Coordinates of C-alpha atoms in Angstrom, one line a residue:
Chain A
M1 CA -25.9 -1.3 -4.9
R2 CA -28.4 -2.1 -2.4
V3 CA -26.6 -3.7 0.9
P4 CA -29.2 -4.8 3.5
T5 CA -28.9 -2.3 6.7
H6 CA -28.7 -4.9 9.3
V7 CA -25.4 -6.1 7.2
I8 CA -24.4 -2.1 6.8
K9 CA -24.6 -2.1 10.7
N10 CA -22.6 -4.6 11.5
Y11 CA -19.8 -4.5 9.2
Q12 CA -19.9 -0.4 10.2
A13 CA -19.1 -2.5 14.3
L14 CA -16.7 -5.3 12.5
H15 CA -14.6 -1.7 11.0
T16 CA -14.6 0.5 13.5
W17 CA -13.3 -2.1 16.0
T18 CA -10.7 -4.2 14.4
G19 CA -9.5 -0.8 12.5
I20 CA -9.0 1.0 16.1
I21 CA -7.8 -1.9 18.0
A22 CA -5.1 -3.1 15.9
G23 CA -5.0 0.6 13.8
L24 CA -2.3 2.2 15.5
L25 CA 0.3 -1.1 15.2
L26 CA -0.3 -1.1 11.3
F27 CA 1.0 2.4 10.8
I28 CA 4.0 1.5 13.0
G29 CA 3.9 -1.0 10.3
F30 CA 3.6 0.2 6.9
F31 CA 5.7 3.7 8.1
A32 CA 8.5 1.6 8.8
G33 CA 8.0 -1.0 6.0
A34 CA 7.6 2.4 3.2
L35 CA 11.1 2.7 4.3
T36 CA 12.6 -0.7 4.2
M37 CA 11.8 -0.3 0.3
F38 CA 15.2 1.5 0.5
E39 CA 16.2 -1.0 2.8
R40 CA 20.0 -1.2 0.5
T41 CA 20.1 2.4 0.7
L42 CA 19.6 3.1 4.2
D43 CA 22.4 0.7 5.1
D44 CA 24.6 2.1 3.1
W45 CA 24.2 5.7 3.9
S46 CA 24.5 4.6 7.7
Q47 CA 28.0 3.0 7.3
P48 CA 30.8 5.3 8.0
P49 CA 32.7 5.1 4.6
V50 CA 36.3 3.7 6.4
T51 CA 34.3 0.2 7.7
R52 CA 34.2 -0.7 4.4
L53 CA 37.0 -2.8 2.7
A54 CA 38.1 -2.7 -0.9
A55 CA 36.2 -4.5 -3.3
L56 CA 37.6 -7.4 -5.0
N57 CA 37.4 -9.5 -8.1
V58 CA 36.7 -13.4 -8.9
A59 CA 40.7 -14.6 -8.6
Q60 CA 41.5 -12.1 -6.5
M61 CA 38.3 -13.7 -3.9
E62 CA 39.8 -16.7 -4.4
Q63 CA 43.5 -15.4 -3.4
L64 CA 41.5 -14.1 0.3
I65 CA 39.7 -17.4 0.7
E66 CA 43.0 -19.5 0.4
H67 CA 44.7 -17.3 3.2
V68 CA 41.8 -16.9 5.7
A69 CA 42.0 -20.6 5.1
A70 CA 45.2 -20.5 6.7
T71 CA 44.4 -17.9 9.4
E72 CA 44.6 -19.5 13.1
Q73 CA 40.6 -18.8 13.4
P74 CA 39.4 -19.8 9.6
P75 CA 35.0 -19.3 9.8
E76 CA 33.9 -22.4 11.6
S77 CA 29.8 -22.7 10.2
G78 CA 29.7 -20.1 6.9
F79 CA 30.6 -17.1 5.4
S80 CA 28.9 -14.7 2.6
L81 CA 31.8 -13.3 -0.3
N82 CA 29.5 -10.1 -1.2
F83 CA 30.2 -9.1 -4.7
D84 CA 28.6 -6.2 -4.6
D85 CA 30.8 -2.3 -4.1
Q86 CA 29.0 -1.3 -1.7
A87 CA 28.8 -4.3 0.3
L88 CA 31.0 -3.8 3.9
A89 CA 33.4 -6.3 2.7
P90 CA 34.1 -9.0 0.0
M91 CA 34.5 -11.5 2.6
V92 CA 32.0 -11.7 5.4
W93 CA 31.5 -14.3 9.0
G94 CA 30.7 -14.2 12.5
R95 CA 26.6 -13.5 11.7
E96 CA 24.2 -15.4 14.2
R97 CA 21.4 -17.1 13.1
G98 CA 17.9 -15.0 13.6
F99 CA 18.6 -10.7 14.2
N100 CA 21.5 -9.4 16.1
V101 CA 21.5 -5.7 17.7
N102 CA 24.7 -5.6 17.8
P103 CA 27.2 -7.9 15.2
N104 CA 30.5 -8.3 15.7
L105 CA 31.5 -9.6 12.5
W106 CA 34.7 -10.4 11.2
L107 CA 35.5 -8.6 7.9
A108 CA 38.3 -9.5 4.9
S109 CA 39.5 -8.4 2.0
L110 CA 42.9 -7.5 0.7
D111 CA 45.2 -5.1 0.4
G112 CA 47.0 -3.5 -2.3
D113 CA 49.8 -6.1 -1.9
G114 CA 47.9 -8.5 -1.7
Q115 CA 48.5 -9.1 2.0
L116 CA 45.4 -10.3 4.2
E117 CA 43.1 -7.2 6.0
L118 CA 40.9 -8.6 8.5
Q119 CA 39.1 -6.9 10.8
Q120 CA 36.7 -7.2 14.0
Q121 CA 33.4 -4.8 13.6
Q122 CA 30.3 -3.7 14.8
P123 CA 29.3 -1.9 11.7
S124 CA 25.9 0.5 11.3
N125 CA 22.4 -1.7 11.8
L126 CA 20.3 1.2 11.5
A127 CA 17.9 -0.1 8.7
T128 CA 17.8 -3.3 10.3
L129 CA 16.7 -2.1 12.6
I130 CA 13.9 0.4 10.8
D131 CA 13.3 -3.0 9.5
Q132 CA 13.4 -4.9 12.9
L133 CA 10.2 -1.7 14.0
H134 CA 8.6 -2.7 10.5
Q135 CA 7.6 -6.2 11.1
T136 CA 7.4 -6.3 15.3
A137 CA 5.9 -3.0 16.3
G138 CA 8.7 -2.2 17.9
I139 CA 7.5 -5.1 20.5
P140 CA 10.1 -6.5 22.2
G141 CA 10.2 -10.2 23.7
T142 CA 10.0 -13.4 22.5
L143 CA 7.7 -16.3 21.7
G144 CA 9.4 -19.7 20.9
H145 CA 11.3 -19.0 18.8
E146 CA 9.2 -16.0 17.3
S147 CA 9.4 -12.3 18.1
L148 CA 6.7 -11.8 20.1
G149 CA 6.0 -8.4 18.1
V150 CA 5.8 -10.5 15.0
I151 CA 2.7 -12.6 16.5
I152 CA 1.6 -9.2 17.4
M153 CA 1.8 -8.4 14.7
G154 CA 0.1 -11.4 13.2
V155 CA -2.9 -10.5 15.6
A156 CA -3.6 -7.3 14.1
S157 CA -3.4 -8.4 10.5
L158 CA -6.5 -10.8 10.9
L159 CA -7.9 -7.6 12.3
Y160 CA -6.8 -5.7 9.6
F161 CA -7.8 -8.4 6.7
L162 CA -11.7 -7.7 8.6
A163 CA -11.1 -4.4 8.0
L164 CA -10.5 -4.8 4.8
V165 CA -13.2 -6.5 3.8
S166 CA -15.8 -4.7 6.4
G167 CA -15.0 -1.3 4.6
L168 CA -15.4 -3.3 1.2
I169 CA -18.7 -3.7 1.9
L170 CA -19.2 -0.7 3.6
W171 CA -17.9 1.2 0.5
L172 CA -20.2 -0.6 -2.3
P173 CA -23.9 0.6 -1.3
A174 CA -22.7 3.7 -2.5
W175 CA -19.8 3.4 -5.0
R176 CA -20.8 5.3 -8.0
K177 CA -20.8 8.1 -6.2
D178 CA -18.2 8.1 -3.9
L179 CA -15.9 6.5 -6.9
F180 CA -12.4 8.7 -6.6
A181 CA -14.9 11.5 -5.0
M182 CA -12.4 14.2 -3.3
R183 CA -15.6 16.6 -1.4
N184 CA -13.5 20.1 0.0
G185 CA -16.1 21.7 1.4
R186 CA -16.9 22.9 4.9
N187 CA -17.9 19.7 5.5
K188 CA -13.9 18.1 6.5
K189 CA -15.1 15.3 7.8
R190 CA -16.5 14.5 4.1
F191 CA -13.0 15.4 2.7
W192 CA -11.0 13.1 5.1
L193 CA -14.0 10.6 4.3
D194 CA -13.3 10.8 0.9
G195 CA -9.6 10.1 1.8
H196 CA -10.0 7.1 3.2
N197 CA -11.5 5.8 0.9
A198 CA -9.9 6.3 -1.8
V199 CA -6.7 5.2 0.0
G200 CA -8.6 2.0 0.6
I201 CA -10.4 1.2 -2.8
I202 CA -7.2 2.1 -4.9
S203 CA -4.3 0.4 -2.7
L204 CA -7.2 -2.8 -1.7
P205 CA -4.9 -5.9 -3.7
F206 CA -1.7 -4.6 -2.5
H207 CA -3.8 -4.3 1.4
L208 CA -5.1 -8.1 1.0
V209 CA -2.3 -9.4 -0.4
I210 CA 0.3 -7.4 3.2
S211 CA -2.4 -8.8 5.1
I212 CA -2.3 -12.3 3.7
T213 CA 1.7 -12.4 3.7
V214 CA 1.6 -11.2 6.9
V215 CA -0.5 -13.1 8.2
V216 CA 1.4 -16.4 7.2
F217 CA 4.7 -14.7 8.3
A218 CA 3.4 -14.2 11.8
F219 CA 2.0 -18.4 11.7
H220 CA 3.6 -20.5 9.5
D221 CA 5.0 -22.8 12.1
V222 CA 1.0 -23.4 13.5
F223 CA -0.3 -24.0 9.6
Y224 CA 3.1 -26.5 9.0
G225 CA 1.9 -28.4 12.5
S226 CA -1.6 -28.5 11.1
L227 CA -1.2 -29.6 8.2
Q228 CA 1.2 -32.0 9.6
E229 CA -1.3 -33.8 11.7
A230 CA -4.5 -33.3 9.5
V231 CA -3.0 -34.0 6.5
Y232 CA 0.8 -35.6 6.3
G233 CA 0.3 -37.7 9.4
D234 CA 3.9 -39.8 9.9
K235 CA 4.8 -38.8 6.4
P236 CA 7.7 -36.3 6.7
M237 CA 6.5 -32.9 4.9
F238 CA 10.4 -31.6 4.1
D239 CA 13.1 -33.2 3.3
F240 CA 16.2 -32.1 3.9
N241 CA 18.9 -34.2 2.9
N242 CA 20.1 -32.3 0.6
G243 CA 22.7 -34.7 -0.3
V244 CA 25.8 -33.0 1.3
T245 CA 27.1 -36.3 4.2
Q246 CA 30.6 -34.0 3.7
Q247 CA 31.3 -31.8 7.9
Q248 CA 33.9 -30.5 8.9
Q249 CA 36.1 -30.3 5.7
P250 CA 39.2 -27.1 5.8
L251 CA 38.0 -24.6 3.6
Q252 CA 40.6 -25.9 1.6
Q253 CA 37.5 -28.5 -0.1
L254 CA 35.8 -25.9 -0.9
A255 CA 34.9 -25.9 -4.5
P256 CA 37.0 -23.4 -7.0
L257 CA 34.7 -20.1 -6.7
S258 CA 35.2 -19.7 -10.7
N259 CA 33.5 -23.5 -11.0
V260 CA 30.6 -22.5 -8.6
I261 CA 30.3 -19.0 -10.4
A262 CA 30.4 -21.2 -13.9
Q263 CA 27.3 -23.2 -12.4
I264 CA 25.3 -20.0 -11.8
E265 CA 26.4 -18.8 -15.1
Q266 CA 24.9 -21.0 -16.4
R267 CA 21.4 -21.9 -15.1
A268 CA 21.1 -18.0 -15.2
P269 CA 22.3 -16.5 -17.0
D270 CA 21.0 -12.5 -17.2
Y271 CA 20.5 -12.6 -13.3
Q272 CA 23.8 -10.7 -12.1
L273 CA 25.4 -12.9 -8.7
S274 CA 25.9 -10.6 -5.7
Q275 CA 26.2 -12.9 -2.7
L276 CA 27.7 -16.4 -2.3
E277 CA 26.6 -17.9 1.7
Y278 CA 28.2 -20.9 2.5
L279 CA 26.4 -22.3 5.2
R280 CA 26.3 -25.0 8.4
L281 CA 30.1 -26.0 6.5
N282 CA 30.6 -27.9 10.4
R283 CA 27.2 -29.8 10.4
P284 CA 25.8 -32.6 7.3
G285 CA 24.1 -31.2 5.6
A286 CA 26.0 -28.0 4.3
S287 CA 24.5 -25.5 1.8
L288 CA 25.2 -22.9 0.1
R289 CA 22.9 -20.0 -1.8
A290 CA 23.6 -17.7 -4.3
S291 CA 21.5 -14.2 -4.4
L292 CA 20.8 -13.0 -8.1
E293 CA 18.8 -10.3 -8.7
H294 CA 17.3 -9.1 -11.5
N295 CA 15.3 -5.9 -12.3
S296 CA 12.6 -7.3 -14.5
A297 CA 12.0 -10.6 -12.4
V298 CA 9.9 -11.8 -9.8
V299 CA 12.0 -13.4 -7.2
R300 CA 11.7 -14.6 -3.6
G301 CA 13.4 -12.3 -1.8
P302 CA 13.7 -8.6 -0.9
H303 CA 16.4 -8.3 -3.3
A304 CA 16.9 -11.4 -4.8
A305 CA 16.3 -14.9 -6.6
Y306 CA 18.0 -18.0 -4.4
L307 CA 20.5 -20.5 -6.0
L308 CA 21.5 -23.9 -3.9
L309 CA 24.3 -25.8 -4.2
N310 CA 26.9 -28.4 -2.6
P311 CA 29.5 -26.1 -1.2
Y312 CA 32.6 -28.9 -2.3
S313 CA 31.5 -30.1 -5.6
G314 CA 29.7 -26.8 -7.0
E315 CA 27.0 -28.7 -8.4
I316 CA 23.5 -27.6 -8.1
I317 CA 20.9 -29.3 -6.1
D318 CA 17.8 -26.8 -5.6
D319 CA 17.0 -24.4 -8.5
T320 CA 13.6 -23.7 -6.5
Y321 CA 13.2 -20.6 -5.2
M322 CA 14.8 -19.2 -8.9
P323 CA 11.6 -17.8 -10.8
D324 CA 12.1 -20.0 -14.0
S325 CA 12.2 -22.8 -12.2
D326 CA 9.7 -26.4 -13.1
S327 CA 8.1 -26.2 -9.9
G328 CA 4.8 -24.8 -11.2
W329 CA 3.8 -25.0 -7.0
M330 CA 6.3 -22.4 -6.1
V331 CA 5.7 -19.3 -9.0
P332 CA 2.4 -18.5 -6.6
V333 CA 4.2 -18.7 -3.0
T334 CA 7.2 -16.7 -5.3
S335 CA 5.0 -14.3 -6.6
F336 CA 3.5 -14.1 -2.5
F337 CA 6.6 -13.1 -1.4
A338 CA 7.8 -10.7 -3.6
L339 CA 4.4 -8.6 -3.8
H340 CA 4.8 -8.5 -0.3
F341 CA 9.0 -7.4 -0.6
G342 CA 7.7 -5.4 -3.7
S343 CA 10.9 -7.4 -5.3
F344 CA 10.0 -7.4 -9.1
G345 CA 9.8 -4.5 -11.3
G346 CA 12.7 -3.2 -10.2
T347 CA 13.7 0.6 -8.2
P348 CA 10.0 2.1 -9.8
M349 CA 8.4 -0.9 -8.5
R350 CA 10.2 0.0 -4.6
W351 CA 9.0 3.9 -5.3
A352 CA 5.3 2.5 -5.9
Y353 CA 5.4 0.4 -2.9
F354 CA 7.4 3.1 -0.5
L355 CA 4.1 5.8 -1.7
L356 CA 2.3 2.4 -1.1
G357 CA 3.0 2.0 2.4
L358 CA 2.5 5.5 3.2
G359 CA -0.7 5.3 1.4
G360 CA -1.4 2.1 4.6
A361 CA 0.0 4.3 6.9
F362 CA -2.5 7.4 6.4
L363 CA -5.8 4.5 6.0
F364 CA -4.8 3.8 9.9
F365 CA -4.3 7.6 11.3
S366 CA -6.8 8.7 9.0
G367 CA -9.2 5.8 9.7
N368 CA -8.7 6.9 13.8
L369 CA -9.5 10.2 13.0
L370 CA -12.8 9.7 11.7
W371 CA -14.2 7.4 14.3
L372 CA -12.2 10.8 17.3
E373 CA -15.1 12.8 14.5
A374 CA -17.9 10.6 14.7
R375 CA -18.0 10.3 18.9
R376 CA -16.8 13.5 19.4
K377 CA -19.4 15.1 21.9
K378 CA -21.1 18.7 20.5
I379 CA -20.8 21.3 22.7
R380 CA -23.9 23.0 23.8
R381 CA -23.8 27.5 21.7
H382 CA -22.3 29.8 24.0
S383 CA -21.7 26.7 26.6
S384 CA -18.0 28.2 28.2
E385 CA -17.0 23.8 29.3
V386 CA -15.3 22.0 26.6
S387 CA -15.3 18.1 27.5
Q388 CA -14.9 15.6 25.6
P389 CA -15.3 12.0 26.8
L390 CA -12.7 10.1 28.1
S391 CA -12.7 7.6 25.6
V392 CA -11.8 10.1 23.2
R393 CA -9.7 12.3 24.3
V394 CA -7.6 9.0 25.2
M395 CA -8.0 8.1 21.5
A396 CA -7.1 11.1 19.9
K397 CA -4.1 11.4 22.6
L398 CA -2.9 8.3 21.4
T399 CA -3.6 8.7 17.6
V400 CA -1.6 10.8 17.6
A401 CA 1.7 10.3 20.0
I402 CA 2.2 6.8 18.6
P403 CA 2.6 7.0 15.3
L404 CA 3.8 10.7 15.6
A405 CA 6.5 9.4 18.5
T406 CA 7.7 7.0 15.4
V407 CA 8.6 8.9 13.1
L408 CA 9.9 11.4 15.2
A409 CA 12.2 7.9 16.7
V410 CA 13.1 6.4 13.3
A411 CA 13.9 10.5 11.9
L412 CA 16.0 11.5 14.8
G413 CA 17.8 7.6 14.3
L414 CA 18.9 9.3 10.5
A415 CA 19.8 12.7 12.1
L416 CA 21.9 11.4 15.1
S417 CA 23.4 8.8 13.5
K418 CA 26.3 10.4 11.9
W419 CA 27.1 12.3 15.2
L420 CA 26.6 9.8 16.9
A421 CA 29.3 7.3 15.6
L422 CA 31.9 10.3 16.7
W423 CA 31.1 9.0 20.1
P424 CA 33.6 5.6 20.2
Q425 CA 31.7 4.1 23.0
H426 CA 28.3 4.5 20.3
S427 CA 26.5 0.8 19.9
N428 CA 23.4 -0.1 17.4
W429 CA 21.8 0.0 21.4
D430 CA 21.3 3.6 21.4
F431 CA 19.1 3.6 18.5
I432 CA 16.6 0.8 20.4
G433 CA 17.0 3.6 23.5
L434 CA 16.1 6.5 21.1
F435 CA 13.3 5.0 20.3
Y436 CA 12.0 4.0 23.4
I437 CA 12.9 7.5 25.2
T438 CA 10.9 9.2 22.3
V439 CA 7.7 6.9 22.2
S440 CA 7.8 7.0 26.5
L441 CA 8.2 10.8 26.3
S442 CA 5.7 11.5 23.9
L443 CA 3.5 9.1 25.9
F444 CA 4.4 11.2 29.0
A445 CA 3.5 14.1 27.2
A446 CA 0.2 12.8 26.4
W447 CA -0.8 12.2 29.5
R448 CA -0.2 16.4 30.6
L449 CA -1.0 18.0 26.9
T450 CA -4.5 18.2 24.9
A451 CA -4.6 16.4 21.3
G452 CA -4.1 20.1 20.4
E453 CA -0.5 20.6 21.9
L454 CA 0.6 17.1 22.1
L455 CA 0.1 17.4 17.7
L456 CA 1.8 20.3 17.2
T457 CA 4.4 20.1 19.4
L458 CA 5.7 16.5 18.0
L459 CA 4.9 18.5 14.2
R460 CA 7.5 20.9 15.3
L461 CA 10.4 18.5 16.9
L462 CA 9.4 16.3 13.5
S463 CA 10.1 19.2 11.3
L464 CA 13.5 19.7 13.2
A465 CA 14.9 16.2 13.3
C466 CA 14.2 15.7 9.1
A467 CA 15.5 18.9 8.6
L468 CA 18.7 17.7 10.9
V469 CA 19.0 14.5 8.2
P470 CA 19.8 17.0 5.3
I471 CA 22.1 19.3 7.0
T472 CA 24.1 16.8 8.5
S473 CA 25.1 15.7 5.4
L474 CA 25.8 19.0 4.3
L475 CA 27.6 19.9 6.8
A476 CA 30.3 16.8 6.4
C477 CA 30.7 19.2 2.3
V478 CA 31.8 21.5 4.2
T479 CA 33.4 20.9 7.2
D480 CA 36.3 17.6 8.6
I481 CA 34.9 17.2 12.1
G482 CA 34.4 13.1 11.4
L483 CA 30.8 13.6 9.7
W484 CA 30.8 11.9 6.2
P485 CA 28.5 13.0 3.0
S486 CA 26.1 10.8 1.8
S487 CA 27.4 9.5 -2.1
G488 CA 24.9 8.1 -4.6
T489 CA 21.6 7.5 -4.3
G490 CA 22.6 8.4 -0.3
W491 CA 21.6 11.2 -1.2
G492 CA 17.8 10.3 -1.9
V493 CA 17.4 9.9 1.6
D494 CA 18.4 13.9 2.6
A495 CA 16.1 14.7 0.0
V496 CA 13.4 13.0 1.3
A497 CA 14.2 13.9 4.8
A498 CA 14.0 17.4 3.4
V499 CA 10.7 17.0 2.2
F500 CA 9.3 15.6 5.8
A501 CA 10.6 18.3 7.5
V502 CA 8.7 20.4 5.2
L503 CA 5.5 19.2 5.2
S504 CA 5.7 18.9 9.4
F505 CA 6.6 22.4 9.3
V506 CA 3.5 23.4 7.1
A507 CA 1.7 21.3 9.0
A508 CA 2.1 22.3 12.5
K509 CA 1.8 26.1 10.8
R510 CA -1.7 25.4 9.6
L511 CA -3.0 24.2 12.8
A512 CA -1.5 26.6 14.6
Q513 CA -3.3 29.2 12.8
R514 CA -6.0 28.1 12.0
Q515 CA -9.7 28.9 13.9
W516 CA -10.7 25.6 15.8
A517 CA -14.5 24.7 17.0
A518 CA -14.4 25.0 20.8
D519 CA -15.2 21.8 20.8
S520 CA -12.5 20.3 18.4
L521 CA -10.1 17.3 19.5
W522 CA -7.5 19.8 18.0
R523 CA -7.9 23.1 19.7
V524 CA -4.6 24.4 20.6
P525 CA -5.6 25.7 24.1
A526 CA -2.8 28.4 24.6
M527 CA -2.6 29.4 21.9
E528 CA -6.3 30.8 21.8
P529 CA -8.7 31.4 24.6
S530 CA -11.2 32.2 24.2
Q531 CA -12.2 33.4 20.3
A532 CA -12.9 29.9 19.6
L533 CA -15.8 29.8 21.8
A534 CA -17.4 32.0 19.2
R535 CA -16.9 30.1 16.5
T536 CA -19.0 26.5 17.3
D537 CA -19.7 26.3 13.5
A538 CA -15.9 26.7 12.7
K539 CA -14.8 23.6 10.8
S540 CA -13.2 20.5 11.9
V541 CA -10.5 18.8 11.5
Chain B
M1 CA -28.9 -13.7 5.2
S2 CA -28.7 -13.0 9.1
T3 CA -31.5 -10.9 9.5
Q4 CA -29.8 -9.8 13.1
V5 CA -28.0 -6.7 14.3
I6 CA -24.9 -8.4 16.3
R7 CA -24.7 -7.0 19.7
G8 CA -22.9 -7.3 22.8
W9 CA -21.8 -11.0 23.4
R10 CA -23.1 -12.6 20.5
W11 CA -20.0 -10.8 18.7
C12 CA -18.1 -13.0 19.6
W13 CA -20.1 -15.8 19.6
H14 CA -19.5 -15.2 15.7
T15 CA -16.3 -13.8 15.7
L16 CA -14.7 -17.0 17.4
L17 CA -17.2 -19.4 15.2
G18 CA -15.8 -17.5 12.5
L19 CA -11.9 -17.9 13.3
V20 CA -12.4 -21.8 14.5
V21 CA -14.8 -23.0 11.2
G22 CA -12.6 -20.7 9.6
F23 CA -9.3 -22.8 10.2
L24 CA -11.2 -26.8 10.1
L25 CA -12.5 -25.6 6.2
A26 CA -8.7 -24.4 4.6
I27 CA -7.5 -27.3 6.3
G28 CA -9.7 -29.3 5.2
F29 CA -9.8 -27.8 1.5
V30 CA -6.5 -27.5 1.4
G31 CA -6.1 -30.5 2.3
W32 CA -7.4 -32.8 0.0
L33 CA -6.1 -30.4 -2.6
G34 CA -2.7 -32.2 -1.5
F35 CA -3.9 -35.6 -2.3
L36 CA -6.0 -34.8 -5.0
T37 CA -3.7 -32.4 -7.3
P38 CA -0.8 -34.2 -9.8
G39 CA 2.3 -35.1 -7.2
G40 CA 0.3 -36.1 -4.1
L41 CA 2.1 -34.7 -1.5
D42 CA 5.2 -35.2 -1.8
G43 CA 7.8 -32.8 -2.6
N44 CA 9.5 -29.9 -0.5
D45 CA 7.5 -27.2 -3.1
K46 CA 4.3 -28.6 -2.5
V47 CA 3.7 -28.2 1.0
Q48 CA 4.8 -25.2 1.1
F49 CA 2.4 -24.1 -0.7
L50 CA -0.4 -25.9 0.7
M51 CA 0.7 -24.1 3.7
W52 CA 0.2 -20.5 1.8
S53 CA -3.2 -21.7 0.3
I54 CA -4.5 -21.6 4.4
A55 CA -4.7 -18.4 4.6
P56 CA -7.0 -17.2 1.4
V57 CA -9.1 -19.6 2.1
W58 CA -9.0 -18.9 6.3
L59 CA -9.2 -15.4 5.9
L60 CA -11.9 -15.0 3.5
F61 CA -14.5 -17.4 5.1
W62 CA -14.1 -15.7 7.9
S63 CA -14.5 -12.3 6.5
V64 CA -17.9 -13.0 5.0
S65 CA -19.4 -14.8 8.1
Y66 CA -20.7 -11.7 9.5
L67 CA -23.4 -12.7 6.7
F68 CA -24.1 -15.7 7.6
S69 CA -28.1 -17.2 8.7
A70 CA -28.3 -20.1 11.3
R71 CA -28.5 -22.1 8.7
Q72 CA -25.5 -21.5 6.7
W73 CA -23.6 -22.0 9.7
L74 CA -24.6 -25.4 10.0
F75 CA -23.4 -26.3 6.4
A76 CA -20.6 -24.6 7.3
V77 CA -19.9 -26.4 10.1
A78 CA -21.1 -29.8 8.5
L79 CA -18.6 -29.1 5.5
A80 CA -16.0 -27.9 8.1
S81 CA -16.1 -32.1 9.6
V82 CA -17.3 -34.0 7.2
L83 CA -14.3 -32.3 4.9
N84 CA -12.0 -33.2 7.7
I85 CA -13.0 -36.3 8.9
T86 CA -12.4 -38.3 5.8
L87 CA -9.5 -36.4 5.4
L88 CA -8.4 -38.5 8.7
A89 CA -9.9 -41.2 7.4
Y90 CA -8.0 -41.2 3.5
R91 CA -4.4 -40.8 5.1
G92 CA -5.5 -44.0 6.7
V93 CA -5.2 -42.7 11.0
W94 CA -8.6 -44.3 11.1

């Protein structure tokens, strides 16, 4: 397909600069996003077994609500009932609206004698923190009621869409030749470009969906505000009156749990009830949100579809968040949510999204490498001076420091989480401190070291940190020092960490052994003092 | 189709114009979509669909706007203006 030269030049510049500006943030979003595909497994893996209270059946849960209602301080605004055996407790309350680093939760269950067991805990929030990293790229602060990081990721996503379309336009002229090509010859830049193009083209629909949904997640208030001004005028956009007018009712006035569950089973017989959330019980407009899971349905939430009920009568008041709702308008909306969360197709689709997320991270990393290689200066043969332009050196260091420091910080969080739990003063703020200290030290190291030295150092540290994850879990099987072994799918966390440990070890070894060109950005000066200068024809990247 | 290589400050103008005109076009298009499709503007589900429709239209226009010639820009600005002005008139603001 023929594309005019000036169009290629314009879109080449657009692709380069949008990628350079947004690439590092998007790497963080995609890497952490890939991990959130298994947020529940991570959450389960990171919780000490002693923090969990016994799961109950429906009849016992009804007794539990009565017991809690009779306490001096029953939950005021709401609580949740969990039907998943892996949940912290059958009944939980105390979660504040929005994100809270250290939620102070009340957990309730019944002991073997049917007596109330009540605990206040600050459980590990490591999995939620990784999700926050995915949403905000670790940028702290708020803007209005929205996280500043979410807004910045929204802007990065606008640029990301431009990068996708411009990349497609650049690829079109030679698409017959480049489709599925992987030329691993002397020119390593060609190999990386083929890899970049292959990942970008194969996963293009996924990336288009992710960029559009992130823009909506970040700017939905702006969009709704614009619709109100330009289209709806004085007409309210939403009808918030759900018909529930009662307020400040004691918990005894709630609809019997067995009736609620019967209503849900009648409406959604194929779905598995995982949670009931009683919301805004102390205000008009109270509701009961049922989370319903189905492996092959396209669901609205990260794991479940939702059904809204009247908490006092048990009647269904809104089923538009169900995949089989009568509302045709909600089908595309639900699909957008599900396509972002990977909440369709069960576990195989979660693994596919995990790989697509890592592929996305590779896309931005390889894009930066291609930019660096296109701009680095080739030194004259036999010259003893090796000096790259400042912009190239700074970008090379950032390309190494930010992504690898993020991966290292997450790996350290996982590796140390079971050890930190042994420390009585441990809180979730330790993980946040660990993240910012790791990134800060990496940036400081980037200032002192060459890009090659930095890459080698971070890869070795990453290999160690990842190896510590399964070592800790295995150690817990043979010692009794307070660590706990993984269970069930939790061993998957250890297995993936072991794979990352091997990959980063091999990458570090190859990096150290390789003979780099004298003008290569990735040369490690301390390891090859002179011989590299004689090999200006050596392969780069 | 634009026949020039974009340089210097022209990048800022192209980008800003694509951003603003694209957004106005998206609002105008989505507004009419809301009025002309069954059910009008009623329903909590319809407003969510309309809100979600803004981003694809906006981003698609913005991303291809670097191809536009002056004449095509003129057409895009005129279309955005007509869509929004008629929209405001239709809902009775004017």
